[in-house]
mmCIF file of C-alpha atoms in Angstrom:
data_model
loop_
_atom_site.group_PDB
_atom_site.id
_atom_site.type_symbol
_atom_site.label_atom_id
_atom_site.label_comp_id
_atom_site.label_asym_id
_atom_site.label_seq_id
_atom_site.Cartn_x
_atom_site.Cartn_y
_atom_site.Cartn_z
ATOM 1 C CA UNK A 1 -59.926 -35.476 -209.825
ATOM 2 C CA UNK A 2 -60.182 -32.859 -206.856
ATOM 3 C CA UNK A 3 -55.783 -32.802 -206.588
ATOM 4 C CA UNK A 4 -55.875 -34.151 -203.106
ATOM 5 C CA UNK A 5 -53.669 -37.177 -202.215
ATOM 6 C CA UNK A 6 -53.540 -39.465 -200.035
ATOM 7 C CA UNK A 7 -50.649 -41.987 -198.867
ATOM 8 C CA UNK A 8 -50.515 -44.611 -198.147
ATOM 9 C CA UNK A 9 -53.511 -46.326 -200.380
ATOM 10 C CA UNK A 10 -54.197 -49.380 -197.912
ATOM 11 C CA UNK A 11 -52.359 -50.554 -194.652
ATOM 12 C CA UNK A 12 -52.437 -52.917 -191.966
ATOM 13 C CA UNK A 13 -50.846 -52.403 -188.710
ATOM 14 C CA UNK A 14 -51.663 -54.448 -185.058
ATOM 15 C CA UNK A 15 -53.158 -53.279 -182.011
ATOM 16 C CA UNK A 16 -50.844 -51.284 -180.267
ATOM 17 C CA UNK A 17 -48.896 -49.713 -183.059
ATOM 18 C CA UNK A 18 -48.787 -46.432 -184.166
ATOM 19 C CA UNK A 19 -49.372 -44.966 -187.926
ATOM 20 C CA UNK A 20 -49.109 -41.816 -189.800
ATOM 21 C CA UNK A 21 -51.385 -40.944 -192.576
ATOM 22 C CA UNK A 22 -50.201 -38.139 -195.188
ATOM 23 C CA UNK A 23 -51.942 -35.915 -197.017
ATOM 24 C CA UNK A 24 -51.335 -33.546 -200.156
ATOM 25 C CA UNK A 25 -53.765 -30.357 -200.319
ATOM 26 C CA UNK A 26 -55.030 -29.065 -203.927
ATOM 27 C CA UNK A 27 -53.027 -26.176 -205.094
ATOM 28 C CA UNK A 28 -54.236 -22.587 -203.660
ATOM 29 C CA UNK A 29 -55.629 -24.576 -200.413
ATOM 30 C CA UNK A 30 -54.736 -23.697 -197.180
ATOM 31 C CA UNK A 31 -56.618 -25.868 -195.157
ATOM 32 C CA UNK A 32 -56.955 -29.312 -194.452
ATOM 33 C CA UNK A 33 -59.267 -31.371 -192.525
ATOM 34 C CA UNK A 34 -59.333 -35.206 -191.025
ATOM 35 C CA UNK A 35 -61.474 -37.790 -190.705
ATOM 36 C CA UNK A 36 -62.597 -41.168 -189.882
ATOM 37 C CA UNK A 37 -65.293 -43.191 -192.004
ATOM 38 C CA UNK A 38 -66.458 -46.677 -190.462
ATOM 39 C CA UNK A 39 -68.046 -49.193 -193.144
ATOM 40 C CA UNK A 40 -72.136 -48.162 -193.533
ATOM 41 C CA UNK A 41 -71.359 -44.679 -191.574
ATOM 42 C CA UNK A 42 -70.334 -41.028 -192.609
ATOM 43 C CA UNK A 43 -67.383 -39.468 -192.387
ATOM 44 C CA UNK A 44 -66.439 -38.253 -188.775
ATOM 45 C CA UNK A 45 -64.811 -35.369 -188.163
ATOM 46 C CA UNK A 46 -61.634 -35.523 -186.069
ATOM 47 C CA UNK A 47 -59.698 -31.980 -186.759
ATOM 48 C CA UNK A 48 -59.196 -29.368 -188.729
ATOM 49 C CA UNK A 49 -55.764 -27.714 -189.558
ATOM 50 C CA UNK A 50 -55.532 -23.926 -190.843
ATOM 51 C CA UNK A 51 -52.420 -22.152 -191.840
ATOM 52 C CA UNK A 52 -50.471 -25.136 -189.349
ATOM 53 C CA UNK A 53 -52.720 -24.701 -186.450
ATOM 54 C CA UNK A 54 -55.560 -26.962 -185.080
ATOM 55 C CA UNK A 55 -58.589 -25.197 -186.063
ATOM 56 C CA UNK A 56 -61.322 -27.783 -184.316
ATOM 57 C CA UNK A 57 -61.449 -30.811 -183.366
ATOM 58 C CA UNK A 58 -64.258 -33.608 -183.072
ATOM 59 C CA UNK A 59 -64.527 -35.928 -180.215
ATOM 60 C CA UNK A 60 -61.594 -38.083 -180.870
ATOM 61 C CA UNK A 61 -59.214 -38.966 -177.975
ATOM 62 C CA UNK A 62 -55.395 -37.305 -177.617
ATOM 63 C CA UNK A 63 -54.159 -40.298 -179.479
ATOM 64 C CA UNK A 64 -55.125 -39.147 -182.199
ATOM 65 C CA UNK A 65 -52.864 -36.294 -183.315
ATOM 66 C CA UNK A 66 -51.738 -34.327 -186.695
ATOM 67 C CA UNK A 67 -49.608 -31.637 -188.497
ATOM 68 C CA UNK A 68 -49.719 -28.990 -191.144
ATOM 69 C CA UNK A 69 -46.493 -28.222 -193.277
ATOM 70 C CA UNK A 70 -45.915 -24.694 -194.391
ATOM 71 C CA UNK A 71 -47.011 -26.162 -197.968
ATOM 72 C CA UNK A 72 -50.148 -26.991 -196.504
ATOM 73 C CA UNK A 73 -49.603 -30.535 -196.681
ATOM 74 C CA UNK A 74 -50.963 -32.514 -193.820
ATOM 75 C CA UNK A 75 -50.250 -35.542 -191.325
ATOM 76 C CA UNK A 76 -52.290 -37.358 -189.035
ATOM 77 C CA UNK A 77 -50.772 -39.807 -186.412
ATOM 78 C CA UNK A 78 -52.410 -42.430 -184.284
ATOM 79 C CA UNK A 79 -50.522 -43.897 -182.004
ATOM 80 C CA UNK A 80 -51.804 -46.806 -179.408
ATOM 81 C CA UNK A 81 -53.948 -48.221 -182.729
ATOM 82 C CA UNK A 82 -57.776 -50.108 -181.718
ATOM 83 C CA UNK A 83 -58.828 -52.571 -183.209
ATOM 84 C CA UNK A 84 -61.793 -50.100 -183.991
ATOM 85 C CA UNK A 85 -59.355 -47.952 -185.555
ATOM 86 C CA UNK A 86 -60.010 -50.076 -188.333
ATOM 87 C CA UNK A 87 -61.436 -47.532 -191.141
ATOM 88 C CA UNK A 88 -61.492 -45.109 -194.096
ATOM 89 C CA UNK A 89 -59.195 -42.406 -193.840
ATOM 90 C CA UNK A 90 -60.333 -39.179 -195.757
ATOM 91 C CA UNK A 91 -58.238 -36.022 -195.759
ATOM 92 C CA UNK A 92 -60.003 -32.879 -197.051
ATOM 93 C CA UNK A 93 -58.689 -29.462 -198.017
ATOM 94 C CA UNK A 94 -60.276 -26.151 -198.845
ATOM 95 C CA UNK A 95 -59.081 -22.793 -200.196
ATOM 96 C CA UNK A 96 -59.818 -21.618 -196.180
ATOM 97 C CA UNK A 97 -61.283 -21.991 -192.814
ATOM 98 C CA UNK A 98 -64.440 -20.549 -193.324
ATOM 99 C CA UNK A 99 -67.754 -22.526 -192.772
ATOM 100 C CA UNK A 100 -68.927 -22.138 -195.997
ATOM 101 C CA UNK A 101 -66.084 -23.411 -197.896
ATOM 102 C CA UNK A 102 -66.701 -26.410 -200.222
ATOM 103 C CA UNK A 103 -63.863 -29.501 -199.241
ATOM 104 C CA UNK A 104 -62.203 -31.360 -201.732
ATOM 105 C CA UNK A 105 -61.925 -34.670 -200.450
ATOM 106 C CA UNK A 106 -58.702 -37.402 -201.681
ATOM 107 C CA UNK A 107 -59.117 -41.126 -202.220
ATOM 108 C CA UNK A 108 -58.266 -42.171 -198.928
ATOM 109 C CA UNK A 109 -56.263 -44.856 -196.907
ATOM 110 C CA UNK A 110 -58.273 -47.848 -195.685
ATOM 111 C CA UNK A 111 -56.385 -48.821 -192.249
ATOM 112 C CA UNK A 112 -57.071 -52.457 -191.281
ATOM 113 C CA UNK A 113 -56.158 -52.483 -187.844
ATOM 114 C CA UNK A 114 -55.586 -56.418 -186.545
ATOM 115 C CA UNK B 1 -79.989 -37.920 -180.445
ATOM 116 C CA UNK B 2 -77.474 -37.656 -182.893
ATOM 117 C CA UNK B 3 -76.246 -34.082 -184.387
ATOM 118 C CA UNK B 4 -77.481 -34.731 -188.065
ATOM 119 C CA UNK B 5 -79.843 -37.287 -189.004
ATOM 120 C CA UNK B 6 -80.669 -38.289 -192.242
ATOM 121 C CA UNK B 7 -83.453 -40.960 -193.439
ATOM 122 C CA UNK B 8 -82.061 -44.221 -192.901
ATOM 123 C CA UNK B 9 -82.836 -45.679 -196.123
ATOM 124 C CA UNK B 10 -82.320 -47.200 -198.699
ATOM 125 C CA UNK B 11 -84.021 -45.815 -201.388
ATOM 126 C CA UNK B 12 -85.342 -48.331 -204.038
ATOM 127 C CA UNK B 13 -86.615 -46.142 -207.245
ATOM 128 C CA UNK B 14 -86.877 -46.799 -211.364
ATOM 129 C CA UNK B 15 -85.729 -44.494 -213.579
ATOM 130 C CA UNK B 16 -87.464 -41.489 -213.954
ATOM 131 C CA UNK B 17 -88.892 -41.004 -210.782
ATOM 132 C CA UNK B 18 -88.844 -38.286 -208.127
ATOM 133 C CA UNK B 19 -86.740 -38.589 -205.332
ATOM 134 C CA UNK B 20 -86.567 -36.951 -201.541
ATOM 135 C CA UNK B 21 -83.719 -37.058 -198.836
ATOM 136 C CA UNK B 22 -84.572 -35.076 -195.674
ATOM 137 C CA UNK B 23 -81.923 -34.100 -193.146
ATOM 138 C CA UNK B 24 -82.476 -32.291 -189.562
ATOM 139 C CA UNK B 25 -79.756 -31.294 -187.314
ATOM 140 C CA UNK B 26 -80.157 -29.802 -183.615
ATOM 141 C CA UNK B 27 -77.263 -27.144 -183.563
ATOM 142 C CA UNK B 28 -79.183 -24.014 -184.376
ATOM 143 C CA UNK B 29 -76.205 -22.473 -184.203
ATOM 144 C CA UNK B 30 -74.891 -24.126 -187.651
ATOM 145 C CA UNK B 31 -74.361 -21.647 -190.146
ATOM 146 C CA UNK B 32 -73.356 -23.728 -193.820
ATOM 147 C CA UNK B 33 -74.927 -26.821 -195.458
ATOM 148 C CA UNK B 34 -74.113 -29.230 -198.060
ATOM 149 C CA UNK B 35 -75.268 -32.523 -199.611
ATOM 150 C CA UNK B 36 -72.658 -34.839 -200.537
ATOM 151 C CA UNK B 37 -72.345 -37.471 -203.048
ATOM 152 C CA UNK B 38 -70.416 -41.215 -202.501
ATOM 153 C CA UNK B 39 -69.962 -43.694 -204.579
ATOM 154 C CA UNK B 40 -69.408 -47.110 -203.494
ATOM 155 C CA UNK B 41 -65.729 -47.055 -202.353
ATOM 156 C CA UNK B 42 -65.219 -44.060 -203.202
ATOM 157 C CA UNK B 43 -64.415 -40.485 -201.805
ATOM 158 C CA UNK B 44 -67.333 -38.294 -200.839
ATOM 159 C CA UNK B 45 -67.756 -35.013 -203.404
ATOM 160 C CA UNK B 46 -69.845 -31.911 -203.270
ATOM 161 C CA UNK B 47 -72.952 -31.901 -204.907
ATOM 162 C CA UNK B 48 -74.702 -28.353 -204.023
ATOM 163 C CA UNK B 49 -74.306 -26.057 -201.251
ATOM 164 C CA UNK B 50 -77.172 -25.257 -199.671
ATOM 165 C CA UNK B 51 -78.857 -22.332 -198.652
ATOM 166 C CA UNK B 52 -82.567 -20.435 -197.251
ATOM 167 C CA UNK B 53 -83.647 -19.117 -200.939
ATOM 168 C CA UNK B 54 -83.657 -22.413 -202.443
ATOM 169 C CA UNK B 55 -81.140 -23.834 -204.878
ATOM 170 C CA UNK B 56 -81.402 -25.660 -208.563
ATOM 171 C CA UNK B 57 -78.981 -27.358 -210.309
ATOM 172 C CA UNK B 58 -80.547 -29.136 -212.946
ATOM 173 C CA UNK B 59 -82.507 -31.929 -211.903
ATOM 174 C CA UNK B 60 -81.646 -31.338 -208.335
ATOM 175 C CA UNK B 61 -83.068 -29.073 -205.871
ATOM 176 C CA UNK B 62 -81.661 -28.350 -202.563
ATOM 177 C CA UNK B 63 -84.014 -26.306 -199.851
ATOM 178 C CA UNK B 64 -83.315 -25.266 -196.008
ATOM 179 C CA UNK B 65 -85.257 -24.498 -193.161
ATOM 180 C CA UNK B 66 -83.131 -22.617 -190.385
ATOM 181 C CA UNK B 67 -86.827 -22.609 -187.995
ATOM 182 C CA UNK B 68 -87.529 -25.576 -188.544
ATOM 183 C CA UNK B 69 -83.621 -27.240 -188.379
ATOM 184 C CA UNK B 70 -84.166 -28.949 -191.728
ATOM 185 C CA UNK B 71 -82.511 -29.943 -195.003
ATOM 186 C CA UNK B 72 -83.656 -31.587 -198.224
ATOM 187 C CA UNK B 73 -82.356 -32.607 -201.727
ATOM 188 C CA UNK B 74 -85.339 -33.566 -204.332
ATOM 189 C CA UNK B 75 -84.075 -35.313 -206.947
ATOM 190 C CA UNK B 76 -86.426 -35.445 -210.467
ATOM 191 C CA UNK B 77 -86.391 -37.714 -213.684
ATOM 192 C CA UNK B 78 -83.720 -40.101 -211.499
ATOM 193 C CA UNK B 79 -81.112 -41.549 -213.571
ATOM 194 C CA UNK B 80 -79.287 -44.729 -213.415
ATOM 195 C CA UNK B 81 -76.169 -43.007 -212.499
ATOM 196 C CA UNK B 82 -77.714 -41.251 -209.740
ATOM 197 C CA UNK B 83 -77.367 -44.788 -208.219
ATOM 198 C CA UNK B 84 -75.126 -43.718 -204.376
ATOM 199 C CA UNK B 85 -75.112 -42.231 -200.854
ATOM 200 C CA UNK B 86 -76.375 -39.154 -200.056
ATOM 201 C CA UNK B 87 -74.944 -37.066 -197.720
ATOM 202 C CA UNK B 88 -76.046 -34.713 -195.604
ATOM 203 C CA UNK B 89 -73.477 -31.505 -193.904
ATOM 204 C CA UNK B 90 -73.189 -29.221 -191.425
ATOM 205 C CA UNK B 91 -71.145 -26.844 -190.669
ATOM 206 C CA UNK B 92 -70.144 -24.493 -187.796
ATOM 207 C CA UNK B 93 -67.930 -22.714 -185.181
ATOM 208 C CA UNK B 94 -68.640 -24.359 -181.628
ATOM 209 C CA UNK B 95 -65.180 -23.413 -179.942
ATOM 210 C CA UNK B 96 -63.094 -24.376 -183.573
ATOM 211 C CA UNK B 97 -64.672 -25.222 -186.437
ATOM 212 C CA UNK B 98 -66.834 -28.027 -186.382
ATOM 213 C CA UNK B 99 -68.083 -30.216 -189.185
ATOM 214 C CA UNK B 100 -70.794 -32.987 -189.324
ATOM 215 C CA UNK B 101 -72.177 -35.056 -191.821
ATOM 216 C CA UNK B 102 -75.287 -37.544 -191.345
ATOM 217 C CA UNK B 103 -74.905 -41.326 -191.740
ATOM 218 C CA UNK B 104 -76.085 -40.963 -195.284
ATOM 219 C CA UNK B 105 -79.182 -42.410 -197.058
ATOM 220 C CA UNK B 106 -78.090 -44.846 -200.510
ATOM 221 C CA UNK B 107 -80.142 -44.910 -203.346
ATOM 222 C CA UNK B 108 -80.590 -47.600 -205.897
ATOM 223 C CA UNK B 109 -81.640 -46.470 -209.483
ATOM 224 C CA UNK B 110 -83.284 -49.298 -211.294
ATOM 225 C CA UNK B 111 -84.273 -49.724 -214.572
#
């Protein structure tokens, strides 16, 4: 178990609504990244948060938004939900920003948007 | 063209036998790569970095090519639990930090 953790495990919201996804960082880690896995596809980044800034950021529209806590812990909101919202969830953290770091990813949450 | 592509796959082997995944990318400006594991419904987890000299871990083997923009994983004496997707990364600064990983090729160990 990489220590990351994810919440909710599974949840289904409808088209319009907006959802927060949480995460929990490994101990030591400082930085956590988002992103968005589509059934048959790999993980796409949408941003990265460093010491409670946005660090980068994929091409994912302004509705899709997030936080870092002072304890590292992360959230990422969507508000206006697609239905091709619908997707994995992965939250990754790091022990820092740097390119080279390895990322610990957590189980996920599996969105069903309907 | 996308960012990172991977062979599409999937990759039908027995046991035993030798293995390839190739991965290019067209930022030359990346500067870290990785190969990822995923199981089926599962999270994705790191399996080697990956870097210019060459790296061996056992009965993988992980090789770059910054001229050439390319990225491979052999995998010898394939094992049954070898059996997932593999997944190739890049890493970068383009403005923020950037990271991309490839669609991911699955394998199927059989016996």
């Amino acid at each position: 178990e990489t220590g990351v953790t994810q919440s909710p495990t599974h949840l289904i919201k409808t088209r319009g609504q907006q959802v927060t996804l949480r995460c929990s960082s490994q101990s030591g880690h400082n930085t956590v990244s988002w992103y968005q896995q589509a059934l048959g596809q790999g993980p796409q980044f949408i941003f990265q948060y460093y010491r409670e800034e946005e660090n980068g950021r994929g091409n994912f529209p302004p509705r899709f938004s997030g936080l870092q806590f002072p304890n590292y812990s992360s959230e990422l909101n969507v508000n206006a939900l697609e239905l091709d919202d619908s997707a994995l969830y992965l939250c990754a953290s790091s022990f820092s920003a740097t390119s080279g770091e390895t990322q610990y990813f957590g189980p996920g949450t599996r969105l069903l948007v309907l | 063209r996308k960012e990172v592509e991977q062979d599409p796959g999937p990759f039908n082997v027995p046991e035993g036998a030798t293995v390839a995944f190739n991965c290019t990318y067209s930022n030359s400006a990346s500067q870290s790569f990785f190969w990822y594991r995923q199981d089926c419904r599962k999270e994705p987890k790191l399996l080697m970095s990956v870097y210019s000299s060459g790296n061996e871990d056992g009965r993988f083997t992980a090789q770059l090519n910054r001229a050439s923009q390319y990225i491979s994983l052999l995998i010898r004496d394939s094992k049954l639990s070898d059996s997932a997707t593999y997944l190739c990364v890049v890493n970068g600064y383009t403005g923020g930090f950037k990271t991309i990983f490839g669609a991911g090729t699955r394998l199927f160990v059989k016996a």
